mmCIF file of N, CA and C in Angstrom:
data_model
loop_
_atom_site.group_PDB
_atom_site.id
_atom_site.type_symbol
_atom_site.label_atom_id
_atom_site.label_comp_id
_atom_site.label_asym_id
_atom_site.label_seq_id
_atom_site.Cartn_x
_atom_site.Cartn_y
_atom_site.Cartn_z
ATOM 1 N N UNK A 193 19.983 -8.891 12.263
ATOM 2 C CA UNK A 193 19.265 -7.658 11.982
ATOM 3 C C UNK A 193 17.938 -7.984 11.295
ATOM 4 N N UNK A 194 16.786 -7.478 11.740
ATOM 5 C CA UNK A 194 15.524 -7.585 10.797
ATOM 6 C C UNK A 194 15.045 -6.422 10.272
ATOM 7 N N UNK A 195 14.524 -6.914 9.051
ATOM 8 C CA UNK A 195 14.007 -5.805 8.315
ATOM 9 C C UNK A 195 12.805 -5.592 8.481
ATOM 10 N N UNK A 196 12.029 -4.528 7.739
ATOM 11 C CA UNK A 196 10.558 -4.068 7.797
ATOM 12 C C UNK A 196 9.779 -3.209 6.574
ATOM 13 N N UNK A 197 8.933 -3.192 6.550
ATOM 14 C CA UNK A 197 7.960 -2.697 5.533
ATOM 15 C C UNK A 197 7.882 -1.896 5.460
ATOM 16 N N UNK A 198 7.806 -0.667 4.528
ATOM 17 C CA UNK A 198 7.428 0.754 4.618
ATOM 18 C C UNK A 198 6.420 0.707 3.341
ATOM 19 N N UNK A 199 5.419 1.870 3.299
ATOM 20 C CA UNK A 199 4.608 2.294 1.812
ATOM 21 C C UNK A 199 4.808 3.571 1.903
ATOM 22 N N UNK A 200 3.889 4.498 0.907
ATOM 23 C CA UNK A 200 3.489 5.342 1.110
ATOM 24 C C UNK A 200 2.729 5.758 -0.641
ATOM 25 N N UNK A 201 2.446 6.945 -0.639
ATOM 26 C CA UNK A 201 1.043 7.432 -1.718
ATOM 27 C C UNK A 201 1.667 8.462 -2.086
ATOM 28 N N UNK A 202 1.912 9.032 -3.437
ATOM 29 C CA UNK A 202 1.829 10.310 -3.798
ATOM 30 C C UNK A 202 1.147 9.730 -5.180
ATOM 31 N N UNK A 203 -0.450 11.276 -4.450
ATOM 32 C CA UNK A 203 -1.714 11.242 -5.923
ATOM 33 C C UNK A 203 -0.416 12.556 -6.723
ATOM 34 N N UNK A 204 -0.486 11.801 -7.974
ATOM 35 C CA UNK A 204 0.918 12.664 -9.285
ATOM 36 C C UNK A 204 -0.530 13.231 -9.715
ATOM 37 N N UNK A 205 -1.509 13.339 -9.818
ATOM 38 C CA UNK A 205 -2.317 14.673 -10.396
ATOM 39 C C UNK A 205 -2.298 15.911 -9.458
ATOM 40 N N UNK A 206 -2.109 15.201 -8.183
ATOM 41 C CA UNK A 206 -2.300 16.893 -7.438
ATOM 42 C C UNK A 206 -0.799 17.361 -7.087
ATOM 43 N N UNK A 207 -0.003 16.131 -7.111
ATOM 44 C CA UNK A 207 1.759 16.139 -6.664
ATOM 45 C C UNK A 207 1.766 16.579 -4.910
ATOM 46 N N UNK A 208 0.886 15.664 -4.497
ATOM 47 C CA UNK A 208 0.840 15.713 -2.915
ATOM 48 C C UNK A 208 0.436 14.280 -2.563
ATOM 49 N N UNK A 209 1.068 14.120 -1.224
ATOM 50 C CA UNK A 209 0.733 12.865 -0.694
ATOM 51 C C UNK A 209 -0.799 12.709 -0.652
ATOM 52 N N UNK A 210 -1.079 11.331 -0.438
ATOM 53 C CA UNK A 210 -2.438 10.860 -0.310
ATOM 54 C C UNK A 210 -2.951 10.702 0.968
ATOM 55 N N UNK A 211 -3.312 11.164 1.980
ATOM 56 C CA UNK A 211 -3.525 10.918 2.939
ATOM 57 C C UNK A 211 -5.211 10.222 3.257
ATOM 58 N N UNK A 212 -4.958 9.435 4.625
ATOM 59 C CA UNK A 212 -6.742 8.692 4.694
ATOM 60 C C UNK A 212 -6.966 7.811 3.088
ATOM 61 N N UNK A 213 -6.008 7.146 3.299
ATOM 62 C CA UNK A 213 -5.933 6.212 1.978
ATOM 63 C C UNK A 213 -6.033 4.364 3.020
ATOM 64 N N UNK A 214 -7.061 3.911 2.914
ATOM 65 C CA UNK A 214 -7.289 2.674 3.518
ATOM 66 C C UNK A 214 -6.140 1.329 2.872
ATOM 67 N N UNK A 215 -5.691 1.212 3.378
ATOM 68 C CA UNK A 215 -4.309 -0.097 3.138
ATOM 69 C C UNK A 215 -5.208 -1.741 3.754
ATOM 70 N N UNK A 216 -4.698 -2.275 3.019
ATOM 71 C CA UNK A 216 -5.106 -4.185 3.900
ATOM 72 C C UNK A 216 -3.117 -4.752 3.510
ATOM 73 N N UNK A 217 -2.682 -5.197 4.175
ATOM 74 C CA UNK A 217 -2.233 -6.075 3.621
ATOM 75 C C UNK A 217 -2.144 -7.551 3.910
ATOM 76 N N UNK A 218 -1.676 -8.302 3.048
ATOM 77 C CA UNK A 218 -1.957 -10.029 2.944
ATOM 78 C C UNK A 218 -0.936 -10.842 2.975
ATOM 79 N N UNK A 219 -0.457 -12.005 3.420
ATOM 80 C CA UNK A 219 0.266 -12.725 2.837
ATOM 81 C C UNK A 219 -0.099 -13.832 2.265
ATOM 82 N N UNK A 220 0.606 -14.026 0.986
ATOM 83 C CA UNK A 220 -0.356 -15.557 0.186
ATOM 84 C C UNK A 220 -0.011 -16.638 0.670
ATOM 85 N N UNK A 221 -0.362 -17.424 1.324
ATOM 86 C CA UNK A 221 -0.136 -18.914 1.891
ATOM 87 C C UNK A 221 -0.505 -19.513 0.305
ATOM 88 N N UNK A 222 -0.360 -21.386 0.783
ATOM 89 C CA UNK A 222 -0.438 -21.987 -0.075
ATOM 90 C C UNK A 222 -1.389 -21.692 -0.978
ATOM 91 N N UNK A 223 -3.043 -22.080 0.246
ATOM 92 C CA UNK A 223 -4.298 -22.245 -0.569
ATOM 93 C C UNK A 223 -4.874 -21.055 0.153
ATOM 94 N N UNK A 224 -4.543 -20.111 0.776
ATOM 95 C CA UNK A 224 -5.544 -18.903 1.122
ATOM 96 C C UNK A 224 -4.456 -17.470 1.296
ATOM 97 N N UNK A 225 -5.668 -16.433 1.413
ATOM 98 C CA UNK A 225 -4.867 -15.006 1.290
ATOM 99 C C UNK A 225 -5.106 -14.540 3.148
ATOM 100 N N UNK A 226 -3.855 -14.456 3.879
ATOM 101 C CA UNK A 226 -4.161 -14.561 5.197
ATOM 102 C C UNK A 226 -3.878 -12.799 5.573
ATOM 103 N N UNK A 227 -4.805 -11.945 5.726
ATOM 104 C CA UNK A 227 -4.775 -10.655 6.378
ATOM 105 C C UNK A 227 -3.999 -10.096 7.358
ATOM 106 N N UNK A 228 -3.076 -9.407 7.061
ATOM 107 C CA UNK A 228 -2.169 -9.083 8.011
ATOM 108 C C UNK A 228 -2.446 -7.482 8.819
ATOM 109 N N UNK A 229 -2.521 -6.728 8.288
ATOM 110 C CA UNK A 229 -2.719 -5.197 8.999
ATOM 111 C C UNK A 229 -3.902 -4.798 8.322
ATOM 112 N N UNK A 230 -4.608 -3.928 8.731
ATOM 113 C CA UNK A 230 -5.273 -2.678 7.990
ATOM 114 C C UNK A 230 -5.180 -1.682 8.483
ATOM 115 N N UNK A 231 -4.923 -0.317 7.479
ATOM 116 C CA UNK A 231 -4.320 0.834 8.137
ATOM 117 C C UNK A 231 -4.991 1.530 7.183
ATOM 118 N N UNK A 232 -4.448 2.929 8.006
ATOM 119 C CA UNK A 232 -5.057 4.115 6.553
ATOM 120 C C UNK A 232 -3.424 5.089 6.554
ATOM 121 N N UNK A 233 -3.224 5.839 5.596
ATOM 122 C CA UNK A 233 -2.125 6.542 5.560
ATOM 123 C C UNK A 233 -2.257 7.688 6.375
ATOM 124 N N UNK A 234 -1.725 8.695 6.500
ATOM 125 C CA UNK A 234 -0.965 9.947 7.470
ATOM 126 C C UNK A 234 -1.793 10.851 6.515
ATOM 127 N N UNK A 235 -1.136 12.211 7.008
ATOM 128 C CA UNK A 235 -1.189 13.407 6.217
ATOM 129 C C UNK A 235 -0.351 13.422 4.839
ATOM 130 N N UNK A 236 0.856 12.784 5.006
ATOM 131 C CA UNK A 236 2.185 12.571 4.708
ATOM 132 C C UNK A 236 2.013 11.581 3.619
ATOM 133 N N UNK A 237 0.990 10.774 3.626
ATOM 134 C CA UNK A 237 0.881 9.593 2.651
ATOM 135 C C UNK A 237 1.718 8.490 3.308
ATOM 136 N N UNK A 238 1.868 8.224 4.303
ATOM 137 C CA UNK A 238 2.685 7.052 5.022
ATOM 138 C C UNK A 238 1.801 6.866 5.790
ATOM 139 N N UNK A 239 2.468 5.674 6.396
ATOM 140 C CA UNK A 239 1.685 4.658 7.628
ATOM 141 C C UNK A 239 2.173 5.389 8.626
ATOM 142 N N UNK A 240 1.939 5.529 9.975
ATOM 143 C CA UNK A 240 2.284 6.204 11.221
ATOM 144 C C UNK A 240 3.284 4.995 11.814
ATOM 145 N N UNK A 241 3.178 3.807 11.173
ATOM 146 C CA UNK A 241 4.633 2.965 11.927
ATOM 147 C C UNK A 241 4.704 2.008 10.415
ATOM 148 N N UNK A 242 5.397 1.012 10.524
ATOM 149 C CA UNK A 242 5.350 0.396 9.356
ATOM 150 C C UNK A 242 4.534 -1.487 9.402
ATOM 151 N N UNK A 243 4.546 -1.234 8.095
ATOM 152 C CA UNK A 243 3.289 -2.489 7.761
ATOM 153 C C UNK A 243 3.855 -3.605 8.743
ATOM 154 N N UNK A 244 4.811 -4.019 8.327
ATOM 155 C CA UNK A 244 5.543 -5.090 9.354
ATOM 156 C C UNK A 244 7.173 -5.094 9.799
ATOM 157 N N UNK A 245 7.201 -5.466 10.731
ATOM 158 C CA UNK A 245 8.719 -5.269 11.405
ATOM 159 C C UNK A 245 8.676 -6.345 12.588
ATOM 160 N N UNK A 246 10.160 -6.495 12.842
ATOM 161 C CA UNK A 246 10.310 -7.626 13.775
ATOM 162 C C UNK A 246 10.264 -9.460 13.758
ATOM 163 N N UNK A 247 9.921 -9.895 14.387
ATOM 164 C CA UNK A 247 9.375 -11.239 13.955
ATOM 165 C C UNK A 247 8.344 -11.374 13.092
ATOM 166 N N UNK A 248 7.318 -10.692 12.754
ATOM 167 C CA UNK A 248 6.289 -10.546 11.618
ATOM 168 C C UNK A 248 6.325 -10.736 10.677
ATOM 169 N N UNK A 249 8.274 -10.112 10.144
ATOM 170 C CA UNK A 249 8.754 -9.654 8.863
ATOM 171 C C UNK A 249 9.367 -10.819 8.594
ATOM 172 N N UNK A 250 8.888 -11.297 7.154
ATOM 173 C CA UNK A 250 9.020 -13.119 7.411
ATOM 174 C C UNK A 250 9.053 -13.139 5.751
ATOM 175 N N UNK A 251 10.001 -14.013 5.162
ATOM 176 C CA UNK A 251 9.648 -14.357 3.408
ATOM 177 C C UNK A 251 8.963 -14.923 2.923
ATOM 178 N N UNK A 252 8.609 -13.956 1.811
ATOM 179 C CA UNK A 252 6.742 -14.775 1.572
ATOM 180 C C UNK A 252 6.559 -13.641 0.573
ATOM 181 N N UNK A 253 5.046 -14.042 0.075
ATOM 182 C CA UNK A 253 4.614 -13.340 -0.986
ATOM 183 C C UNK A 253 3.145 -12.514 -0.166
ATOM 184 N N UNK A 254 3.598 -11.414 -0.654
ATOM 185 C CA UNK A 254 2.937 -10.427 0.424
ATOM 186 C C UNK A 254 1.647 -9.361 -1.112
ATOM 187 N N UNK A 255 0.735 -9.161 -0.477
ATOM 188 C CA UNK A 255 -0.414 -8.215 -1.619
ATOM 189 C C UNK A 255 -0.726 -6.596 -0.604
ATOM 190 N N UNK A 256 -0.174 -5.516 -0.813
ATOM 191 C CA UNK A 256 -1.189 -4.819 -0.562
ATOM 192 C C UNK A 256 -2.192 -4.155 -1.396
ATOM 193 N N UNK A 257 -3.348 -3.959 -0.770
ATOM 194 C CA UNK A 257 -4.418 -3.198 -1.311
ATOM 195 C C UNK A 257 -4.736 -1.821 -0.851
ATOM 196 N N UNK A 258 -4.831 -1.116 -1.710
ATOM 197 C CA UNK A 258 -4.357 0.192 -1.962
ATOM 198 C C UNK A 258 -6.122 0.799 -2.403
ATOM 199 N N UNK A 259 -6.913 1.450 -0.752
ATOM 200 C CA UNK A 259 -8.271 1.186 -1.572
ATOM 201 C C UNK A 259 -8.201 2.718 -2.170
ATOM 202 N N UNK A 260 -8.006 2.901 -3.243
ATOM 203 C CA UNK A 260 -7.678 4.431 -3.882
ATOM 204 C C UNK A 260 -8.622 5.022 -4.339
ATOM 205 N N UNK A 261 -10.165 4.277 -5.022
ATOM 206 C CA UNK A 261 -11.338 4.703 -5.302
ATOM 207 C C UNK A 261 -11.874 6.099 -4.202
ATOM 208 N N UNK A 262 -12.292 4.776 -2.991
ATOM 209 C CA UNK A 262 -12.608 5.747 -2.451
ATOM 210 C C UNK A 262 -11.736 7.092 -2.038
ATOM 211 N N UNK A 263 -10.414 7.270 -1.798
ATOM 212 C CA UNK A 263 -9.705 8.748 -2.070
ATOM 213 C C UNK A 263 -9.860 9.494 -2.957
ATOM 214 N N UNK A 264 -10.223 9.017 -4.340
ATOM 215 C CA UNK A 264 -10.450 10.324 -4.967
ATOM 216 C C UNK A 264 -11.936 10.809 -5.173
ATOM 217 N N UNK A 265 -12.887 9.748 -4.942
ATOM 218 C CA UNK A 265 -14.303 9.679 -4.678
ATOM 219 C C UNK A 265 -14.353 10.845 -3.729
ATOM 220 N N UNK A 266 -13.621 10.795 -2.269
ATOM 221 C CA UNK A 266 -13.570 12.654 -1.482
ATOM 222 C C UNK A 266 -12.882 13.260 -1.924
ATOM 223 N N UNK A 267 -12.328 13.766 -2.850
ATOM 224 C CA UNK A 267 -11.522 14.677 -3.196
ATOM 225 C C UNK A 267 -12.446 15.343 -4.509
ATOM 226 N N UNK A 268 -13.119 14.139 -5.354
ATOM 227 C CA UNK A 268 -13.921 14.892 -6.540
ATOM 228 C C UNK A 268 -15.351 14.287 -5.514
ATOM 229 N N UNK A 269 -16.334 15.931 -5.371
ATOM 230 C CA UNK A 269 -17.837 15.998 -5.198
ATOM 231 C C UNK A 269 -18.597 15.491 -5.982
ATOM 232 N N UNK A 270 -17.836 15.069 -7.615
ATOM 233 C CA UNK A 270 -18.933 15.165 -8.415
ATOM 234 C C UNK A 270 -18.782 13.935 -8.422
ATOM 235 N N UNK A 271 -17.987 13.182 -8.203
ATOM 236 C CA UNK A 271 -17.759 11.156 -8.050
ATOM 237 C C UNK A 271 -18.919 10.499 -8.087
ATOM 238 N N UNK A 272 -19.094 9.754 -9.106
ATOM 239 C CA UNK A 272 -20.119 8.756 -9.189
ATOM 240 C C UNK A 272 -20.118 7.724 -8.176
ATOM 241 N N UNK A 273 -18.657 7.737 -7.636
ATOM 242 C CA UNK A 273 -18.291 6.086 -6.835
ATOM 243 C C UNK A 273 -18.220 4.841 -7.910
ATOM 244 N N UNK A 274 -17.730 5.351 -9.656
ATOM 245 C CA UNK A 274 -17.508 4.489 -10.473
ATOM 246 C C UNK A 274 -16.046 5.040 -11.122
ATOM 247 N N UNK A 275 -15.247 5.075 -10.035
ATOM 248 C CA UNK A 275 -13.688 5.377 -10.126
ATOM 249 C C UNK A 275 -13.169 4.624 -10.932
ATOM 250 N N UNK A 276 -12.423 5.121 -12.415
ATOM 251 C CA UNK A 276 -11.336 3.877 -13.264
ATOM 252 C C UNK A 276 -10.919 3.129 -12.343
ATOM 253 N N UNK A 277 -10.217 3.584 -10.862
ATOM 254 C CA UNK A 277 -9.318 2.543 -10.145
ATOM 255 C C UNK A 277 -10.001 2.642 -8.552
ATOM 256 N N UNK A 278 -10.052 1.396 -8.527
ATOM 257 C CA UNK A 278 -11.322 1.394 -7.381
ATOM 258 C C UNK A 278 -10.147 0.604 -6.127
ATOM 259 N N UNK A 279 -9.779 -0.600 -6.199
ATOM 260 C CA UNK A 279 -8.412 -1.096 -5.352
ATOM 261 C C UNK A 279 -7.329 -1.438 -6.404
ATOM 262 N N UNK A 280 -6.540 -0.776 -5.878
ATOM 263 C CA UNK A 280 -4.938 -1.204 -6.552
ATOM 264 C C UNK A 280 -4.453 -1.978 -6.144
ATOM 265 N N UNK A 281 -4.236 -3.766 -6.080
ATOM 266 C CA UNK A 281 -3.474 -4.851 -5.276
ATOM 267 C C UNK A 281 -2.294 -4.730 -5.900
ATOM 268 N N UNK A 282 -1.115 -4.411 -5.048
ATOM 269 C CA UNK A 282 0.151 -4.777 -5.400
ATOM 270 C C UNK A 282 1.262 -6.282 -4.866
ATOM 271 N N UNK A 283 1.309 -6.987 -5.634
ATOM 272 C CA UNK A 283 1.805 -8.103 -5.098
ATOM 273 C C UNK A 283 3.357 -8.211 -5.437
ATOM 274 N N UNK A 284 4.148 -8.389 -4.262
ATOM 275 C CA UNK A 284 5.409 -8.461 -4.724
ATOM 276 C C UNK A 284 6.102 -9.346 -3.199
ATOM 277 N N UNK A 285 6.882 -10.053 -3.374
ATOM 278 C CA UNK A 285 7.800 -11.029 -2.928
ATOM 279 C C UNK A 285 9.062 -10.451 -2.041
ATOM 280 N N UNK A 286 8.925 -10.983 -0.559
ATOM 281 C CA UNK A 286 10.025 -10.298 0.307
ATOM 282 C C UNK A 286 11.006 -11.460 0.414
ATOM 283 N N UNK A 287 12.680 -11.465 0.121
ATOM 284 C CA UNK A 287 13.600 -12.711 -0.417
ATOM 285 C C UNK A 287 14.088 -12.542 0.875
ATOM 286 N N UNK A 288 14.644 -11.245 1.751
ATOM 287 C CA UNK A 288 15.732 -11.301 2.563
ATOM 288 C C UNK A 288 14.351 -10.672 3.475
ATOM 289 N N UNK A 289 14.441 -10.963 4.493
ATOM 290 C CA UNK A 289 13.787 -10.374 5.674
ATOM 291 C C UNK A 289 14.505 -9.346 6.900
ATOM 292 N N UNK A 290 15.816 -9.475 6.403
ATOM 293 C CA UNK A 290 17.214 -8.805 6.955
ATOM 294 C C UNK A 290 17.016 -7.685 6.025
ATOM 295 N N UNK A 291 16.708 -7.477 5.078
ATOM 296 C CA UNK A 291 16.124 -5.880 4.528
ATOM 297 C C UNK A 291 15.397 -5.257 4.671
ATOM 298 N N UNK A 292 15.357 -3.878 4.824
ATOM 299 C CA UNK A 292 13.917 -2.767 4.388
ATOM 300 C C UNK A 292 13.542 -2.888 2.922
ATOM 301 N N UNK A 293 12.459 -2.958 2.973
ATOM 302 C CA UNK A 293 11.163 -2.858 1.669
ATOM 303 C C UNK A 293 10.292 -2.337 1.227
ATOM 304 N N UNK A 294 10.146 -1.045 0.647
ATOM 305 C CA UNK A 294 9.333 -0.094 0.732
ATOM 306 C C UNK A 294 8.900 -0.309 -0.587
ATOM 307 N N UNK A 295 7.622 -0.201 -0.169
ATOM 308 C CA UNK A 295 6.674 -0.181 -1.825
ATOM 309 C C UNK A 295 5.657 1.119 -1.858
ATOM 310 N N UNK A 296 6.038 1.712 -2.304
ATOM 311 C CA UNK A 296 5.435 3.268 -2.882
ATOM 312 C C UNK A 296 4.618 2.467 -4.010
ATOM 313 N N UNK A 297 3.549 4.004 -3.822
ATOM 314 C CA UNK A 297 2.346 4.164 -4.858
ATOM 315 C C UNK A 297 2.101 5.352 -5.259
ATOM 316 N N UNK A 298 2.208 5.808 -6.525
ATOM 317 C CA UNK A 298 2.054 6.722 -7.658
ATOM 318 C C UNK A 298 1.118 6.106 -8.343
ATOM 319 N N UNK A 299 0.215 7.724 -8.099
ATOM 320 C CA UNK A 299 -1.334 7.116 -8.441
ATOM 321 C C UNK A 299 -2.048 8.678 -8.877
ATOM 322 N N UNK A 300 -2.914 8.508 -9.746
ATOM 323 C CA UNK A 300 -3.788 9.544 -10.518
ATOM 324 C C UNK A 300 -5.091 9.235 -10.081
ATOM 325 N N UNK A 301 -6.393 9.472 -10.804
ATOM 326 C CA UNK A 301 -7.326 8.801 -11.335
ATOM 327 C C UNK A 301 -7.105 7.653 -12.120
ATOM 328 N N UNK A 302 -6.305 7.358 -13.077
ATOM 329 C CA UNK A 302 -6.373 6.984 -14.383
ATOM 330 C C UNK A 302 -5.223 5.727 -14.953
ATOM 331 N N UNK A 303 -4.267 6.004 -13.664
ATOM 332 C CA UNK A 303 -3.386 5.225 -13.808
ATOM 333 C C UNK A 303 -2.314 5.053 -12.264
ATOM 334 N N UNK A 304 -1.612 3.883 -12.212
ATOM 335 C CA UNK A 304 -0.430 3.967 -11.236
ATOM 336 C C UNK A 304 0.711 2.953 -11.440
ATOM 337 N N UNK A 305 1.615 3.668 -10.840
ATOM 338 C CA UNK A 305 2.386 2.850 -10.873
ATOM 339 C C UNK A 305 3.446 2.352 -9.600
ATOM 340 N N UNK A 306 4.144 1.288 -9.405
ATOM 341 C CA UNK A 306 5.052 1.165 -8.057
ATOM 342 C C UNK A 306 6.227 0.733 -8.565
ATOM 343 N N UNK A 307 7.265 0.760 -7.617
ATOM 344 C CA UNK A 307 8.602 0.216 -7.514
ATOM 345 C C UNK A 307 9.188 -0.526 -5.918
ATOM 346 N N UNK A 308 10.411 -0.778 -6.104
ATOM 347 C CA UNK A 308 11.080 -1.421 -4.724
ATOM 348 C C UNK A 308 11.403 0.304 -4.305
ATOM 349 N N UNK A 309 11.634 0.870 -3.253
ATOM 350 C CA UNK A 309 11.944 1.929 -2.980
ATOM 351 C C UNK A 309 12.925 1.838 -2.225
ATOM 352 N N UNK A 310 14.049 2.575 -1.218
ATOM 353 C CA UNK A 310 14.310 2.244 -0.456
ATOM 354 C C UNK A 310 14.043 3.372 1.138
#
């Protein structure tokens, strides 16, 4: 059985998903950071399929970037484009590749936070 990646966004100031939220993600090799997808989220704050699945979905130390600046930069008119949180990199480690792995993002202006989800 193989497993696969899921994310997704809920901005906790408005308590709605984040949608048109630009994603990269990476995996860390030894000596370089090797680019795996770039996506943007849904209406929904999800990806329309998931980050990785199949043979792709491989153990390793994986980063996504979460470009969140610019989301709230369209949402506030008055945005300088000098957002407290401009990219959020989340780095976290896939052990079993025979699992699902969902890494959610809870995010404000001002602060965020993630977990393993399922």
């Amino acid at each position: 059985m193989q497993g696969w990646l899921s994310t997704h966004i809920l901005d906790t100031s408005s308590g709605l998903p984040a949608g048109n939220v630009k994603l990269l993600l990476s995996i860390l090799k030894a000596d370089r950071q090797e680019q795996l997808v770039e996506t943007h989220t849904n209406r929904d704050g999800r990806t329309d399929t998931p980050l990785l699945e199949g043979d792709k979905f491989v153990c390793g130390i994986y980063e996504i970037s979460f470009y969140i600046g610019d989301y709230f930069g369209m949402r506030n008119s008055q945005s300088t484009n000098n957002s407290f949180l401009n990219v959020v990199p989340v780095r976290f480690g896939i052990e079993d590749a025979s699992k699902h792995y969902h890494v959610p993002l809870l995010v404000s202006p001002y602060g965020y936070s993630t977990y393993r989800g399922s």
